[in-house]
XYZ file of C-alpha atoms in Angstrom:
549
model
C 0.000 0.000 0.000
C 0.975 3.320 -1.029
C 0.020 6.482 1.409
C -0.655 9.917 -0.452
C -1.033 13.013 1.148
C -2.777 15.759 -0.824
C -2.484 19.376 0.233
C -5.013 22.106 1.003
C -5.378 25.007 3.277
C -8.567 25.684 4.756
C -7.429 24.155 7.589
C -9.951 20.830 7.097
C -9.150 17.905 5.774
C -10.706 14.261 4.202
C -9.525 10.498 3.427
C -10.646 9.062 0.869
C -9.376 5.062 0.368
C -9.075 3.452 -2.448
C -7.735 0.110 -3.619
C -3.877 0.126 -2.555
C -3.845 3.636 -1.877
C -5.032 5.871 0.914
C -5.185 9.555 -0.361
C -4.969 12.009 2.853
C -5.987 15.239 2.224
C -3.841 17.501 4.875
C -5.555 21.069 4.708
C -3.911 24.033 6.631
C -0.509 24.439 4.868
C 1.502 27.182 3.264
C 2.703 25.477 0.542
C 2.239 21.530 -1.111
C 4.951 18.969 -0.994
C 6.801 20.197 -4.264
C 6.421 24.101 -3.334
C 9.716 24.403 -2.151
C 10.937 27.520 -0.182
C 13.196 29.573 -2.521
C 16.304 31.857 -2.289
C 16.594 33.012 -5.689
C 20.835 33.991 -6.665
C 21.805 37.483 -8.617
C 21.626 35.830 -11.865
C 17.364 35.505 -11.932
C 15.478 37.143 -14.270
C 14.541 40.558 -12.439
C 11.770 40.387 -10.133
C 8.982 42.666 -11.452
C 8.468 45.282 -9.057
C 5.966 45.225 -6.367
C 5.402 48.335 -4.162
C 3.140 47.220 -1.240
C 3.444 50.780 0.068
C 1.532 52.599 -2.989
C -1.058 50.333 -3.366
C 0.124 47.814 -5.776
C -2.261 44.442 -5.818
C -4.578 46.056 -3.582
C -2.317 45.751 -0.428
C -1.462 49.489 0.648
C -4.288 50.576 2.838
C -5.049 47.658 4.601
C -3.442 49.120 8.013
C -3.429 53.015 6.874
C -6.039 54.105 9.778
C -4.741 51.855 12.361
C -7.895 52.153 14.673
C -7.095 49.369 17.337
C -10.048 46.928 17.956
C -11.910 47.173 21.575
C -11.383 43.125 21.671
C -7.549 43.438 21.292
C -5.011 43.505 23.440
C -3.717 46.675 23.461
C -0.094 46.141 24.809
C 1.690 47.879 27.950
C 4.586 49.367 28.801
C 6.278 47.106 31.046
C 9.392 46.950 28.652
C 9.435 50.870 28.566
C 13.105 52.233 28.151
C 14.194 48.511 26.963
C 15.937 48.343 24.117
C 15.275 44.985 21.698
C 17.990 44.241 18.533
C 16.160 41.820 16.003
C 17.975 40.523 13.501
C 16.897 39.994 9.939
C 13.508 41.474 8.848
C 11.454 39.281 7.423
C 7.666 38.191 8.018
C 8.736 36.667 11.569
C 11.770 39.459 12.251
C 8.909 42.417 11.782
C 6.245 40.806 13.482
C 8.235 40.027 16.212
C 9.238 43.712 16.412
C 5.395 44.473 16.173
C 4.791 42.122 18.959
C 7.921 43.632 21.116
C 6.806 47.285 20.373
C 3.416 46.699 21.426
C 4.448 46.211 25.237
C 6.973 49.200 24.963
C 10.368 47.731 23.834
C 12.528 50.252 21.147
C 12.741 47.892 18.436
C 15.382 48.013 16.168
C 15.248 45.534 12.979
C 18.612 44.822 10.974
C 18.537 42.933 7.549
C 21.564 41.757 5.718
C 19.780 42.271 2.243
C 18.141 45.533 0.797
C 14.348 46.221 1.819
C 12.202 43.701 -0.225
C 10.712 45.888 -2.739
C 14.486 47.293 -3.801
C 15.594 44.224 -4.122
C 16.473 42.896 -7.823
C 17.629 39.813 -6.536
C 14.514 38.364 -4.751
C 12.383 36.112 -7.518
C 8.766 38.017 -6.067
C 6.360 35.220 -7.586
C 7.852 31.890 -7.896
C 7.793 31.877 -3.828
C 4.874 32.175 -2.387
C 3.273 31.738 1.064
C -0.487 30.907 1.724
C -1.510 32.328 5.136
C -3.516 29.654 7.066
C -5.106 30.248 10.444
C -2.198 29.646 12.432
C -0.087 32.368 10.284
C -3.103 34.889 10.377
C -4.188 34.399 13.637
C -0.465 36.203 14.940
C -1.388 38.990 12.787
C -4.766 39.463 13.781
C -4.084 39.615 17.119
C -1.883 42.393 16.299
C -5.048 44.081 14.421
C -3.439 43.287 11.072
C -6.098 43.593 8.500
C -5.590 40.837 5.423
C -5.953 42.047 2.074
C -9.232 41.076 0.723
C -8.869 41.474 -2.757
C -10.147 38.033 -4.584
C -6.578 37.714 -6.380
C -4.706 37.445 -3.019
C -7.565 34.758 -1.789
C -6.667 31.015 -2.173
C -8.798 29.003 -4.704
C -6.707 25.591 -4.502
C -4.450 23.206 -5.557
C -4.763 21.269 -9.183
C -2.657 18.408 -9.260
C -1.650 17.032 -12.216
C -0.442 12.966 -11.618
C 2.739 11.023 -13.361
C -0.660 9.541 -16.166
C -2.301 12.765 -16.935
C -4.945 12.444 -14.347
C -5.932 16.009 -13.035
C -7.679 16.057 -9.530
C -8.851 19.504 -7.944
C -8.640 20.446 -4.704
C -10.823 23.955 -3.659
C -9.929 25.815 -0.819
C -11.145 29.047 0.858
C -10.206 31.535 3.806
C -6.199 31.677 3.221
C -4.478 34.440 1.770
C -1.831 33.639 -0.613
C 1.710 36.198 -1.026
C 4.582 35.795 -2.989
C 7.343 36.033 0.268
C 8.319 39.209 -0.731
C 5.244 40.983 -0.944
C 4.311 39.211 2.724
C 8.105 41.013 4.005
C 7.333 44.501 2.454
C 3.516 44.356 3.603
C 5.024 43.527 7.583
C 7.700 45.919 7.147
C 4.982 48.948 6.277
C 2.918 47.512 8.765
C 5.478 48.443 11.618
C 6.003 51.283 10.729
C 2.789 52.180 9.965
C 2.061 50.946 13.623
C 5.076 52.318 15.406
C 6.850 54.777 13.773
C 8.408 56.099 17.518
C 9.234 52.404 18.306
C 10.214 50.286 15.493
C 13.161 51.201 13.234
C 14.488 49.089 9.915
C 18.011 48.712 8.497
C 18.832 47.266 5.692
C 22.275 45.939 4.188
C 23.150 45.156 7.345
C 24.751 42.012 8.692
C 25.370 40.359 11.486
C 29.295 40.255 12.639
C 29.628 38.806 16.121
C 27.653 39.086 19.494
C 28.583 39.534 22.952
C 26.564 37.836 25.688
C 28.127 38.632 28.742
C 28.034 42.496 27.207
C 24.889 42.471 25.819
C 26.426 43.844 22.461
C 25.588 42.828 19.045
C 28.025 44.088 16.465
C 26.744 44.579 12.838
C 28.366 45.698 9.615
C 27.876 46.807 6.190
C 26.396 43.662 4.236
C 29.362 43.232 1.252
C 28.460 44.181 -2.296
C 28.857 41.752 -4.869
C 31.796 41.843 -6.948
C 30.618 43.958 -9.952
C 27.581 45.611 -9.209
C 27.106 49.236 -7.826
C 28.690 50.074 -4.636
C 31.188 47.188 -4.660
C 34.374 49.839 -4.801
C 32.845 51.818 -2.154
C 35.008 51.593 1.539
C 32.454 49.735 3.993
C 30.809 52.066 6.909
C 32.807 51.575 10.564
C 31.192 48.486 12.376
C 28.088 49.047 14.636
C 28.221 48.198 18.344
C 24.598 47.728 19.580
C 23.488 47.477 23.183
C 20.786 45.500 23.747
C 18.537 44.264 26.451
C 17.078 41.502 24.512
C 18.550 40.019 21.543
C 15.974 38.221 18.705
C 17.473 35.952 16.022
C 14.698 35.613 13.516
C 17.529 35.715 10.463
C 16.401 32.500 8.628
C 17.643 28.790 8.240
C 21.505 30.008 7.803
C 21.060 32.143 11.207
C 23.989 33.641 12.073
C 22.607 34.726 15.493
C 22.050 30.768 16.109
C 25.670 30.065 15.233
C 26.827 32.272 17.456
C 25.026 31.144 20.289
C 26.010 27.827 18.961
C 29.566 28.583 19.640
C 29.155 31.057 22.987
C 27.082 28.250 24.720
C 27.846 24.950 26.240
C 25.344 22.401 25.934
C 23.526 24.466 22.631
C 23.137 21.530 19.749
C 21.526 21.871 16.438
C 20.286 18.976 14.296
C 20.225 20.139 10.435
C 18.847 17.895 7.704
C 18.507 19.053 4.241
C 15.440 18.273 2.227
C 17.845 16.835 -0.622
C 16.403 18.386 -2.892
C 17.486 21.038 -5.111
C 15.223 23.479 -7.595
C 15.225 26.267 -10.260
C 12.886 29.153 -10.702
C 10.707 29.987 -14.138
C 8.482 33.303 -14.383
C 6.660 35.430 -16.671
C 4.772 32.430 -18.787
C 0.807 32.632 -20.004
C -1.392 30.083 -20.979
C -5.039 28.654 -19.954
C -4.600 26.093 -17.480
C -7.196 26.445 -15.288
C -9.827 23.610 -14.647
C -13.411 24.559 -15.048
C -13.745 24.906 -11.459
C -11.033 28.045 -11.218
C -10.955 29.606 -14.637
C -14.121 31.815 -14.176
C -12.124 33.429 -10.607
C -8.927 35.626 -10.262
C -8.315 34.015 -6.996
C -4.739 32.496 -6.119
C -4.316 28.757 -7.645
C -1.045 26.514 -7.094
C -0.895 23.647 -9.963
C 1.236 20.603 -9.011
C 3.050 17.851 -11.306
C 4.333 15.168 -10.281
C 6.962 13.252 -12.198
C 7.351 9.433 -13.067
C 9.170 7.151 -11.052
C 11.003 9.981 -8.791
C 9.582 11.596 -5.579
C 12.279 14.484 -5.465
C 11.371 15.615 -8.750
C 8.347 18.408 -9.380
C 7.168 21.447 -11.486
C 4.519 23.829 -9.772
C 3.178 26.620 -11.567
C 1.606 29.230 -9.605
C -1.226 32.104 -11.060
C 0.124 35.382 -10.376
C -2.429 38.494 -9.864
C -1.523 39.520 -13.681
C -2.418 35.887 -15.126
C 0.827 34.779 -15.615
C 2.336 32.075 -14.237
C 5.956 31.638 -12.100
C 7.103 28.376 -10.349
C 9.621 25.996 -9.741
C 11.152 22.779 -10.949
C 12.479 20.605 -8.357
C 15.150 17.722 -8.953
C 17.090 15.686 -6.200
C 20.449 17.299 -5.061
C 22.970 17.077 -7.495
C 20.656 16.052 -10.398
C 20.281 19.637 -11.903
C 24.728 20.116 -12.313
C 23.995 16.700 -14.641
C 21.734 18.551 -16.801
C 24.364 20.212 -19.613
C 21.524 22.011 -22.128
C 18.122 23.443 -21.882
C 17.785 20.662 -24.890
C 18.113 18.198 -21.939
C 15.803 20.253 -19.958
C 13.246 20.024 -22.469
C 13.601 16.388 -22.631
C 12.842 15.750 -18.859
C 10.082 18.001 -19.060
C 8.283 16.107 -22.051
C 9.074 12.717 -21.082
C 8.863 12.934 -17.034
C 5.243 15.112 -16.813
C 1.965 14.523 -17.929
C 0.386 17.752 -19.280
C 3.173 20.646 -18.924
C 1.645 22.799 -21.831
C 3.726 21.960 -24.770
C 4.366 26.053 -25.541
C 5.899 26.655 -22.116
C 8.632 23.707 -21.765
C 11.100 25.961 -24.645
C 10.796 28.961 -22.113
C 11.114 26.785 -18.559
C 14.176 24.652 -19.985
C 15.875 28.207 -21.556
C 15.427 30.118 -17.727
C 16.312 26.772 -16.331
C 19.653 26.112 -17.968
C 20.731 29.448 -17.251
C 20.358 29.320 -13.657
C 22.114 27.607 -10.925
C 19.983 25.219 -8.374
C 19.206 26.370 -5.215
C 18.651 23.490 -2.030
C 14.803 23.608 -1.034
C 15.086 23.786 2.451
C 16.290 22.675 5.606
C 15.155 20.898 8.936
C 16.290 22.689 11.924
C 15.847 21.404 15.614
C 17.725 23.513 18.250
C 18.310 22.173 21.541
C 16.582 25.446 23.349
C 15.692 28.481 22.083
C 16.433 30.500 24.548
C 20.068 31.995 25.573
C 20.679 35.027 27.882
C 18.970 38.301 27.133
C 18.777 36.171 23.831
C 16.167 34.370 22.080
C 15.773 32.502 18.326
C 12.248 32.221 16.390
C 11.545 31.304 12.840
C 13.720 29.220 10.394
C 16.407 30.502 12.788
C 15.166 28.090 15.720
C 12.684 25.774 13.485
C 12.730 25.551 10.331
C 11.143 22.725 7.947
C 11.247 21.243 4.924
C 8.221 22.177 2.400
C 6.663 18.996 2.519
C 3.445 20.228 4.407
C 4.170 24.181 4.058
C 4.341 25.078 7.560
C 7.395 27.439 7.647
C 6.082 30.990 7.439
C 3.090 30.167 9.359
C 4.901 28.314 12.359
C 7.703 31.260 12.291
C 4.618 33.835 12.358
C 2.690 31.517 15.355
C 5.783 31.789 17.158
C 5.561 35.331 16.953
C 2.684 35.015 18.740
C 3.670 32.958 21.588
C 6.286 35.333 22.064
C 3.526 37.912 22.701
C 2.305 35.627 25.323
C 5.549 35.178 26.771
C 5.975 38.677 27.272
C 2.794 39.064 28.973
C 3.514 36.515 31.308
C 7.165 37.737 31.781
C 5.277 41.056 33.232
C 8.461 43.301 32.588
C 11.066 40.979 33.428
C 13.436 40.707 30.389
C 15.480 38.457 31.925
C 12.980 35.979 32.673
C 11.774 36.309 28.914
C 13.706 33.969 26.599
C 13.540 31.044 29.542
C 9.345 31.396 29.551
C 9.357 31.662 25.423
C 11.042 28.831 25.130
C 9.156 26.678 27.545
C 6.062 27.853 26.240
C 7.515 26.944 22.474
C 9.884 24.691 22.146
C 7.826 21.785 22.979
C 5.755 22.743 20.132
C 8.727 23.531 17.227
C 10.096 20.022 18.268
C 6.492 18.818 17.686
C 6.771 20.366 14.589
C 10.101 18.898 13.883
C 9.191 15.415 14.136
C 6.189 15.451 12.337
C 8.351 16.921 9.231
C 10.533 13.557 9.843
C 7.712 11.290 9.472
C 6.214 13.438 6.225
C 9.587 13.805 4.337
C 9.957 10.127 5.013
C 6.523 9.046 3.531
C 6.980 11.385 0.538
C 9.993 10.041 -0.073
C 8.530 6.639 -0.837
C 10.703 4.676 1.608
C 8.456 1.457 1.598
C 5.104 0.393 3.518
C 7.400 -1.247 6.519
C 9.315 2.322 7.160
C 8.264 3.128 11.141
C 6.943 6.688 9.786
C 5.159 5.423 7.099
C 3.419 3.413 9.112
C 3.140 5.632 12.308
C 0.798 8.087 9.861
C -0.955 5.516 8.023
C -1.994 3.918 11.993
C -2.939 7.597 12.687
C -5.160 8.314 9.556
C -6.685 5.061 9.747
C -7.506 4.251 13.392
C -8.343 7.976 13.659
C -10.532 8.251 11.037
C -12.790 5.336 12.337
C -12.835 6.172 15.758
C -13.867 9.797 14.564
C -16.962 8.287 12.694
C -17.567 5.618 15.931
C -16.640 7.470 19.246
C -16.134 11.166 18.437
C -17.272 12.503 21.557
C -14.001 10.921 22.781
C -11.834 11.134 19.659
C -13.030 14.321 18.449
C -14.376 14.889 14.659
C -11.075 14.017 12.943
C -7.505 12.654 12.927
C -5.393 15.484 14.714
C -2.903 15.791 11.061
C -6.008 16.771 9.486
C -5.550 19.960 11.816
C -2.055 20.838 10.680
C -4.219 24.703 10.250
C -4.113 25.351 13.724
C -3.868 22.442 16.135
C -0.899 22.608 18.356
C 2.162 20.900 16.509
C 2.934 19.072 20.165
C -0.755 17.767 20.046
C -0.302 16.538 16.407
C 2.648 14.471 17.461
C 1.467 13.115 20.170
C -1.825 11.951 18.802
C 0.144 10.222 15.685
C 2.011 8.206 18.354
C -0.818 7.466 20.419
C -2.406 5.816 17.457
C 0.674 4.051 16.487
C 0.892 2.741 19.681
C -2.822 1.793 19.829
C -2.570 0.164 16.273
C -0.093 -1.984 17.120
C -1.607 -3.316 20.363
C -4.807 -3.766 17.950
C -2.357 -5.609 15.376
C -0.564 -7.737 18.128
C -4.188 -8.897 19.447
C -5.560 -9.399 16.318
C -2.977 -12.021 15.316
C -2.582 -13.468 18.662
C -6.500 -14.257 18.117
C -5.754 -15.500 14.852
C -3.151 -17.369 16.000
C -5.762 -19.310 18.520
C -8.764 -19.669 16.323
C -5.756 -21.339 14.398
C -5.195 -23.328 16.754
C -8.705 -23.925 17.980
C -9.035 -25.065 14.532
C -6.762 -27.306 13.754
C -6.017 -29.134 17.166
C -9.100 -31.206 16.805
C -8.591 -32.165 13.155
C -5.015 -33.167 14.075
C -5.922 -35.122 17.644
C -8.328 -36.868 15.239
C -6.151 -37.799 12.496
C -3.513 -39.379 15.117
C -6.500 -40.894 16.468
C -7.436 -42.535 13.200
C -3.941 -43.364 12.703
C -3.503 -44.906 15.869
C -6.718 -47.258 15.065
C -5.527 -48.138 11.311
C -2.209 -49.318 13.128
């Protein structure tokens, strides 16, 4: 038997079984199995220019009155006259700042590249993020409002299988960004918000950090060789004092290495997702199933290839009707491809129903760029130092195999305005009670990425995670339709939206466990109706032997 997850992000979900197969459809994700995260290198095509602060796709005056809701919390100043350094500024660095300014911390927010929306080198489309409830709900306790225009709203997933078969998958209620229109909008949002509290600087990077000091020292981020400002003498390094250090600077954190090296005792575990992809944009066609064509809303079309798990192509509609994405190959497996000839090949021979007028244009972008690695899996041993403290890809980040990355980093965000509530003023006590009210959760998180990259990788039926999630689907879904009042209405994966990651875990292994113990009895009856069975026919037949002799 082969398990399947399919993706969605309404934050429901359904099985639906089938001969040899059990199709899982996991709803409450950012992005499906082959969406990988990308980091797009200088030699892209330009990224066509998106400026969330003049009302470009319908996104600039979502927080220009920022009137704050009676319902909301409306901060304090316990933190008054502390000072918070937050390195790297995107969606988690600037809603943590949001979060820290809203109980009275000075927020400063430095970012080793240039602000998002004066950035050539950052691909815009081919990366996108779809905000599920865990994601939004840390912005809407902040009073964030969501864009509402219908191109930004999620319409589904279209997958299109190895044979041609197309299956659509509808979803509604998540908001769908490329990840640098998410970073701009958050950035305007703070300091839209807090203009006396929050300040951003960009081209900044992160040199070294002194705990016992409380120092962080930053300097200019290095030009590349060749382009404008590259002969220019570098500005003096930046000591900053800090009360409370935040290390939200993605899966290559630099704050996390340092801490790694400062602290005795502070382990990381680092997998890679081993796989490796390239970025297309700009292409047009009519794709769109009967069910999306008629609506301008977000869709996310999937491929998957023959006979290989690691490879993909995803297209994904852009607000103009064009289409960006990403073709995905196992590490190593793009440096063997010499031509876009070659490309074209793979593209023809290993997909079902790429249209035939875009492969030219994919293979020609393709074999002109080099491959970037779609994401790691990071598990740190605490995520909490002195006057310190690590949140997003920094201190958990995951592979994209069920999307959770921007909306765990942005849920974090909100734990951290829990933390600081409960903390009452006490920066001290701060990163200790964030990361005992989150790390349980991120390592959650962690393991449940394990078991998912595992299955998706096609390992076998007898691999332990394959069948720790098939037990958990299974079981759960019958004891949903026989006992809910005690099970509850659905398998706890089928809440990846907004159930606690900790909860998730646990309930897979409770299941597990439970299916086994169900397996173990079931054969041990088998084995003595077996028995029963056969011990009479054999005491007769030595019986009637005995007799004949």
């Amino acid at each position: 038997m082969r398990l399947q997850l399919k993706g969605a992000s309404s934050g429901v979900g359904r099985v639906v079984a089938r001969p040899g197969v059990l199709a899982m459809a996991v709803r409450g994700r950012a992005m499906l199995p082959n969406a990988p995260l990308l980091r797009c290198r200088p030699e892209t095509a330009p990224r066509r220019m998106v400026d969330c602060r003049h009302g470009d796709l319908a996104v600039a005056d979502t927080a220009a009155a920022v009137v704050p809701s009676p319902t909301l919390y409306a901060g304090s100043k316990l933190y008054a006259g502390k000072k918070a350094v937050v390195i790297g500024a995107g969606p988690a660095g600037s809603t943590a700042a949001m979060y820290l300014a809203r109980d009275g911390f000075s927020v400063d927010v430095y970012e080793r590249r240039p602000e998002p929306d004066a950035d050539s080198v950052d691909n815009g489309r081919a990366y996108i993020i779809i905000l599920i409830p865990r994601g939004k709900a840390a912005l809407e306790e902040l009073g964030i409002a969501l864009p509402t225009d219908p191109h930004f709203l999620t319409q589904g997933t279209v997958r299109h299988s190895a044979k041609g078969k197309v299956s659509v998958n509808k979803e509604a209620g998540n908001v769908t960004w490329s990840r640098s229109d998410l970073a701009q909008f958050l950035i305007n949002e703070a300091r839209k918000r807090y203009p006396d509290s929050i300040s951003f600087h960009f081209e900044k990077d992160l040199a070294s950090i002194d705990l016992g000091a409380k120092v962080a020292t930053v300097i200019d981020t290095p030009p590349l060789p060749g382009t404008i400002g590259s002969g220019i003498a570098p500005s003096p390094p930046m000591q900053l004092p800090y009360d409370l250090l935040v290390g939200a600077d993605g899966a290559a954190s630099k704050v996390r290495a340092e801490l790694q090296t400062a602290l005795p005792g502070f382990t990381v575990d680092v997998s890679d997702s081993g796989r490796e992809y390239k970025v297309y944009l700009n292409l047009t066609g009519d794709i769109e199933p009967k069910e999306f064509k008629s609506n301008p809303g977000a869709t996310l079309h999937l491929w998957s290839a023959k006979d290989d798990a690691f490879m993909s192509f995803t297209a994904h509609r852009n607000p103009d009707n064009t289409y960006s994405g990403t073709f995905s190959m196992r590490t190593g497996d793009h440096a063997n491809v010499r031509s876009a000839a070659q490309y074209e090949e793979i593209l023809r021979t290993r997909f079902a129903g790429v249209p035939e007028d875009w492969i030219p244009s994919i293979a020609a972008q393709a074999s002109s760029k080099f491959a970037s690695p779609a994401g790691k899996r990071i598990r740190c041993s605490t995520l909490a130092a002195p006057s310190a403290l690590l949140l997003g890809d920094a201190a958990h980040a995951v592979t994209p195999v069920f999307g959770q990355g921007a909306n765990s980093s942005l849920e974090s965000c909100r734990v951290l305005g829990d933390a600081l509530k409960e903390s009452a003023g006490n920066v001290d006590a701060l990163p200790a009670k964030f990361d005992t009210l989150r790390r349980p959760d991120v390592h959650g998180l962690y393991e449940i990425d394990c078991k998912a990259f595992s299955f998706f990788s096609r390992k076998g039926p007898f691999d332990p995670d394959f069948l720790q999630l098939l037990a958990h689907v299974i079981l759960g879904t019958i004891l949903s339709k026989v006992v809910p009042f005690l099970y509850g209405d659905k398998p706890k994966l089928l809440k990846l939206g907004s159930a606690p990651y900790g909860e998730i875990l646990s309930a897979i292994q409770r299941d597990a466990t439970t299916a086994a113990w169900l397996a173990a009895g079931l054969l041990v009856g088998v084995l003595i109706k077996t028995w029963q069975f056969l011990m009479p026919k054999a005491v007769a037949l030595m019986k009637a032997s005995a007799g004949a002799a």
